[in-house]
Coordinates of N, CA and C in Angstrom, one line a residue:
X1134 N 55.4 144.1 133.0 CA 55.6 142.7 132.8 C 54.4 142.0 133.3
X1135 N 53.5 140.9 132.6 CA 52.5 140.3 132.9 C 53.3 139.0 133.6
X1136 N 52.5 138.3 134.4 CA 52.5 137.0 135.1 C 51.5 136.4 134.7
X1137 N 51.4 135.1 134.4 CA 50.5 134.3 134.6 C 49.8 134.2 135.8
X1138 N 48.6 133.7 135.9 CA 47.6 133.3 137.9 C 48.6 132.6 138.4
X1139 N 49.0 131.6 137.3 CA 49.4 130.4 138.3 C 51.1 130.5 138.9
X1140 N 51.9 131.6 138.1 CA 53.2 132.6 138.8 C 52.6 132.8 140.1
X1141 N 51.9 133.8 139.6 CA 51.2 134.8 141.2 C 50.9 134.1 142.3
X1142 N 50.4 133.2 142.4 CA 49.8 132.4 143.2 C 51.0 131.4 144.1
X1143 N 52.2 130.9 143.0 CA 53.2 129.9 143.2 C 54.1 131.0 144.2
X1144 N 54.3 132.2 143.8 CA 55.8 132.9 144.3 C 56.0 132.9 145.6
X1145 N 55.1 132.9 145.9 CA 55.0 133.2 148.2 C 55.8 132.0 148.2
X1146 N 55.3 130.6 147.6 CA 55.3 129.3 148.2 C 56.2 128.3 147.8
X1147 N 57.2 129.1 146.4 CA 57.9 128.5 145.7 C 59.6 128.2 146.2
X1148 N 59.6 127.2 146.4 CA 61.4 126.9 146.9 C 62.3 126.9 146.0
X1149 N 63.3 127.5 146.5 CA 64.7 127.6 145.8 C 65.1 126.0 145.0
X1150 N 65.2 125.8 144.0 CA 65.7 124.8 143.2 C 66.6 124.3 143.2
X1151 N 67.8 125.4 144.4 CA 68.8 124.7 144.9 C 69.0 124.3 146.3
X1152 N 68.0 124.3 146.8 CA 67.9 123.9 148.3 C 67.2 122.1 147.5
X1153 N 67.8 121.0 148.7 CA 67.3 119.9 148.5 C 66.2 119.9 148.5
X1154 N 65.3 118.7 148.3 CA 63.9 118.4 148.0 C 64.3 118.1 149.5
X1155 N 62.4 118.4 150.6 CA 62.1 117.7 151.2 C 61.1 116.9 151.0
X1156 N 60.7 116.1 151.8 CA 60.0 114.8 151.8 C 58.2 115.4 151.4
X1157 N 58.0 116.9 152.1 CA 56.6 117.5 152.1 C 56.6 118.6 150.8
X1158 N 57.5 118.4 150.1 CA 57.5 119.0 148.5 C 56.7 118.3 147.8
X1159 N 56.2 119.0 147.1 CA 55.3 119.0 145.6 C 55.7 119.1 144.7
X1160 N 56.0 118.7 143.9 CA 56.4 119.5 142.0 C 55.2 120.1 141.5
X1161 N 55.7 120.9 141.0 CA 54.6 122.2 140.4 C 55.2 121.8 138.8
X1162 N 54.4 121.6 138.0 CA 54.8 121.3 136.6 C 54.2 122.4 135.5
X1163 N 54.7 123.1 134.7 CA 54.0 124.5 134.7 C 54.0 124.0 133.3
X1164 N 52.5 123.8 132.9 CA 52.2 122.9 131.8 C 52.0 124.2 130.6
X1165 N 52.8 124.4 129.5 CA 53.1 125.6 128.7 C 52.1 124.7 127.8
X1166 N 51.0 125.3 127.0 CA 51.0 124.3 125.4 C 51.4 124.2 124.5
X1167 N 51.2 123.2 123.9 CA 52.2 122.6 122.5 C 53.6 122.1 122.6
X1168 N 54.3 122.3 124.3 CA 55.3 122.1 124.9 C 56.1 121.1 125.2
X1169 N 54.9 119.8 125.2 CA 55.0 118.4 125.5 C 54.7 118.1 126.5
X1170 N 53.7 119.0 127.5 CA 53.1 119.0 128.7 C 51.9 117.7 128.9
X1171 N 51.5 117.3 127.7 CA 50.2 116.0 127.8 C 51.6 114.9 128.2
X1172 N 52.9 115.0 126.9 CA 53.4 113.6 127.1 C 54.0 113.3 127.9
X1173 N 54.5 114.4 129.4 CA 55.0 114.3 130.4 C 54.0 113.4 131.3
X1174 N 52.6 114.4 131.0 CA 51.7 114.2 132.4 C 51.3 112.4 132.3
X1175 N 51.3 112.0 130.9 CA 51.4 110.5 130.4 C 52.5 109.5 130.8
X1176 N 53.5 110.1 130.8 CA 55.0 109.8 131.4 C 54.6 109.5 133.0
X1177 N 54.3 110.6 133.4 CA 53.8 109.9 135.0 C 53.2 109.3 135.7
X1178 N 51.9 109.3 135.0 CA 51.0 108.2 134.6 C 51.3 106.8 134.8
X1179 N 52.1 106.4 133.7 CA 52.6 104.9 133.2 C 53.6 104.7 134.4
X1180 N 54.2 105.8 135.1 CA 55.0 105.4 136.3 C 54.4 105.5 137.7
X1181 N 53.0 105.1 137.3 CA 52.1 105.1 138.7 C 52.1 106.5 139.9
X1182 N 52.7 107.8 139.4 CA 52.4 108.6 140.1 C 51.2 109.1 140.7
X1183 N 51.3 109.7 141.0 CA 49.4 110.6 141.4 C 49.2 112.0 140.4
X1184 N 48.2 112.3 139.7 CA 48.8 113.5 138.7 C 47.5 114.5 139.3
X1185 N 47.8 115.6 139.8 CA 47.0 116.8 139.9 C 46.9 117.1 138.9
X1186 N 45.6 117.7 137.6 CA 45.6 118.2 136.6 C 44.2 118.7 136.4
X1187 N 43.8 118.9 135.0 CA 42.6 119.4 134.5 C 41.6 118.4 134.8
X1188 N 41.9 117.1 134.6 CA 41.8 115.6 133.9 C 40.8 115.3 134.9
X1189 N 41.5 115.5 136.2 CA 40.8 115.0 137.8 C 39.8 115.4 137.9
X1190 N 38.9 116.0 137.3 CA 37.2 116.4 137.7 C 36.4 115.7 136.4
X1191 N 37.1 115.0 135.4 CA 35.9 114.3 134.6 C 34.9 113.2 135.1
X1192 N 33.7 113.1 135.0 CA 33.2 112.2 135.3 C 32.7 112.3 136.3
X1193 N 32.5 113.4 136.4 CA 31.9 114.4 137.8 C 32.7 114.0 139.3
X1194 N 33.8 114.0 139.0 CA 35.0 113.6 140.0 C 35.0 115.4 141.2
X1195 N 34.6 115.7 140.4 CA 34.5 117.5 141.3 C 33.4 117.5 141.9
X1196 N 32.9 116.7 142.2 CA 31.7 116.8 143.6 C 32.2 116.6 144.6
X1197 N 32.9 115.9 144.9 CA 33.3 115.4 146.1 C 34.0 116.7 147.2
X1198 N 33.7 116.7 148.1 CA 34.0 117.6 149.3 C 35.2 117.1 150.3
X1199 N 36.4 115.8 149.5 CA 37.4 115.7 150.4 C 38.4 115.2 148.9
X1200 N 39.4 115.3 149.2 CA 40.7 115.1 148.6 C 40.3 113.6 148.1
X1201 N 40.6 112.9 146.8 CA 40.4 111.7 146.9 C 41.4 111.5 145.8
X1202 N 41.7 110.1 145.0 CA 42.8 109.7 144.1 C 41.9 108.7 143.6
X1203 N 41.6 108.7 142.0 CA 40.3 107.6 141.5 C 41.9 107.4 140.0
X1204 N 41.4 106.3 139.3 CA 41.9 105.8 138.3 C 41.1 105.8 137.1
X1205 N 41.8 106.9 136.1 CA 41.0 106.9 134.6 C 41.7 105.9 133.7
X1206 N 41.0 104.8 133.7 CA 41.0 104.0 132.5 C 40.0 102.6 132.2
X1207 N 40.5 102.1 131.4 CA 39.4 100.8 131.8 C 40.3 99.1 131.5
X1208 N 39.8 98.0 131.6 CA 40.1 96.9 131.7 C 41.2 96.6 131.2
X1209 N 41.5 97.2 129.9 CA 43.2 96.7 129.1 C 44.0 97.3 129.7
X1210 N 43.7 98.9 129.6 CA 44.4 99.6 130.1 C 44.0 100.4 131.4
X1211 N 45.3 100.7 132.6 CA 44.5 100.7 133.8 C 44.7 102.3 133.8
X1212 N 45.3 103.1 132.9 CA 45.0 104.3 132.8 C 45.9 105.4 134.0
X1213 N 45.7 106.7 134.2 CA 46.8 106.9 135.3 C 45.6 107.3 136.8
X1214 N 46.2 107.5 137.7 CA 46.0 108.3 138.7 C 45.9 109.4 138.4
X1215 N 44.7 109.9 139.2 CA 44.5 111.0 139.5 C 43.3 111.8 140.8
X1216 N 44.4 113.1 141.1 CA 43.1 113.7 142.1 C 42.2 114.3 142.0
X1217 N 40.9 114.4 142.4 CA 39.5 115.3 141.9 C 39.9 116.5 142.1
X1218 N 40.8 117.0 141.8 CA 40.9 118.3 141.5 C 41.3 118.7 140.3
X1219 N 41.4 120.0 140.0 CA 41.0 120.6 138.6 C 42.3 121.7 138.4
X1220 N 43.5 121.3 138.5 CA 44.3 122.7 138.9 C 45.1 123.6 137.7
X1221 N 44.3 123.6 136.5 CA 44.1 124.6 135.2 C 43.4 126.2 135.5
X1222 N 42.6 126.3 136.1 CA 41.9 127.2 136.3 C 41.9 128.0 137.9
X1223 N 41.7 129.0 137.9 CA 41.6 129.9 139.6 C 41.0 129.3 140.3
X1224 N 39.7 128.9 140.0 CA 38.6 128.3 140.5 C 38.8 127.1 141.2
X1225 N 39.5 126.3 140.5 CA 39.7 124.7 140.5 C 41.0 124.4 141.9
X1226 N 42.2 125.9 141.6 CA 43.3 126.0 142.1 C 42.7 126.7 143.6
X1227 N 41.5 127.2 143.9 CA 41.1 127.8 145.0 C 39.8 126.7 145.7
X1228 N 39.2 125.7 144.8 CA 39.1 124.2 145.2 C 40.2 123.6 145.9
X1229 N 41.2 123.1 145.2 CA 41.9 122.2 145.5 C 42.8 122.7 146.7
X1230 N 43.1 124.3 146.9 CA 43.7 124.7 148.1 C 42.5 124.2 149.7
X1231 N 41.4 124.5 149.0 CA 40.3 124.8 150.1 C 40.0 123.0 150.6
X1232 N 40.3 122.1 150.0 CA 40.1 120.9 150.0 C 41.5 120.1 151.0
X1233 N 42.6 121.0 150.8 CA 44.0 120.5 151.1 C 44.8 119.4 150.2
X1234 N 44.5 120.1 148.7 CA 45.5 119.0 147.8 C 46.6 119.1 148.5
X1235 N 47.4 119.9 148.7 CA 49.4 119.6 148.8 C 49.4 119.3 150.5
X1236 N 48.5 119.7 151.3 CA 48.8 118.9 152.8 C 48.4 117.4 153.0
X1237 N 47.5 117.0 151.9 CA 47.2 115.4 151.6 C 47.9 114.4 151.3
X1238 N 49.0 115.3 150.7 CA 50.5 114.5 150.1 C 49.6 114.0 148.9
X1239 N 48.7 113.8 148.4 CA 48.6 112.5 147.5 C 49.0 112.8 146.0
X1240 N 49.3 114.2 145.5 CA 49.2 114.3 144.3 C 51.1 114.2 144.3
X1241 N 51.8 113.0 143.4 CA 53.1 113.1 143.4 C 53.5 114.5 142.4
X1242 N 53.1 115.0 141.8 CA 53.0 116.4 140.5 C 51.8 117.2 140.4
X1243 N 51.8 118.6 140.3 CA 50.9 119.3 140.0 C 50.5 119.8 138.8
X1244 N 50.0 119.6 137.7 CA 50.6 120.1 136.4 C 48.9 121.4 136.5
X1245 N 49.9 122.6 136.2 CA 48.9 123.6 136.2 C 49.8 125.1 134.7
X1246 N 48.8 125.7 133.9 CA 49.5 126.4 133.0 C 49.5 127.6 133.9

């Protein structure tokens, strides 16, 4: 049976879905494609969340050497939050651990495939 990276990586760390949410929980959003994974991460967006995703490093938002939360959009539209991290890829998911996305609290969802 194959696993995806981003299984492998989640299972150590992953809580029971019937144990209540605490306050130092994360959502992990396991973005499948063609799934309707963009018009979720859009959905959170519009509800002023914080969105960990692919999205977070455009604009050379992936230089940065600390955890930060910048806003993609422009004047009409103010566009969503998001953190310079990149959490699609190993690389980006071994960034964003090394940086402390989820001890930062700032990302309210993590959307990673």
């Amino acid at each position: 049976m194959m696993h995806s990276t981003t299984s492998m990586l989640l299972m150590p760390n992953a809580g029971n879905i019937d144990d209540p949410m605490k306050a130092t929980d994360t959502p992990i959003y396991w973005h499948i494609p063609k799934a309707g994974g963009s018009s979720v991460k859009r959905y959170y967006g519009c509800m002023e969340l914080v969105v960990a995703c692919q999205s977070g490093i455009i604009d050379g938002h992936d230089k940065g050497e600390t955890i930060q939360v910048w806003r993609r959009g422009t004047k009409d539209y103010p566009g969503m939050k998001l953190v310079n991290v990149d959490t699609s890829t190993r690389e980006g998911i071994d960034r964003a651990k090394r940086l402390g996305l989820v001890e930062s609290g700032y990302a309210d969802v993590i959307f990673s495939p």
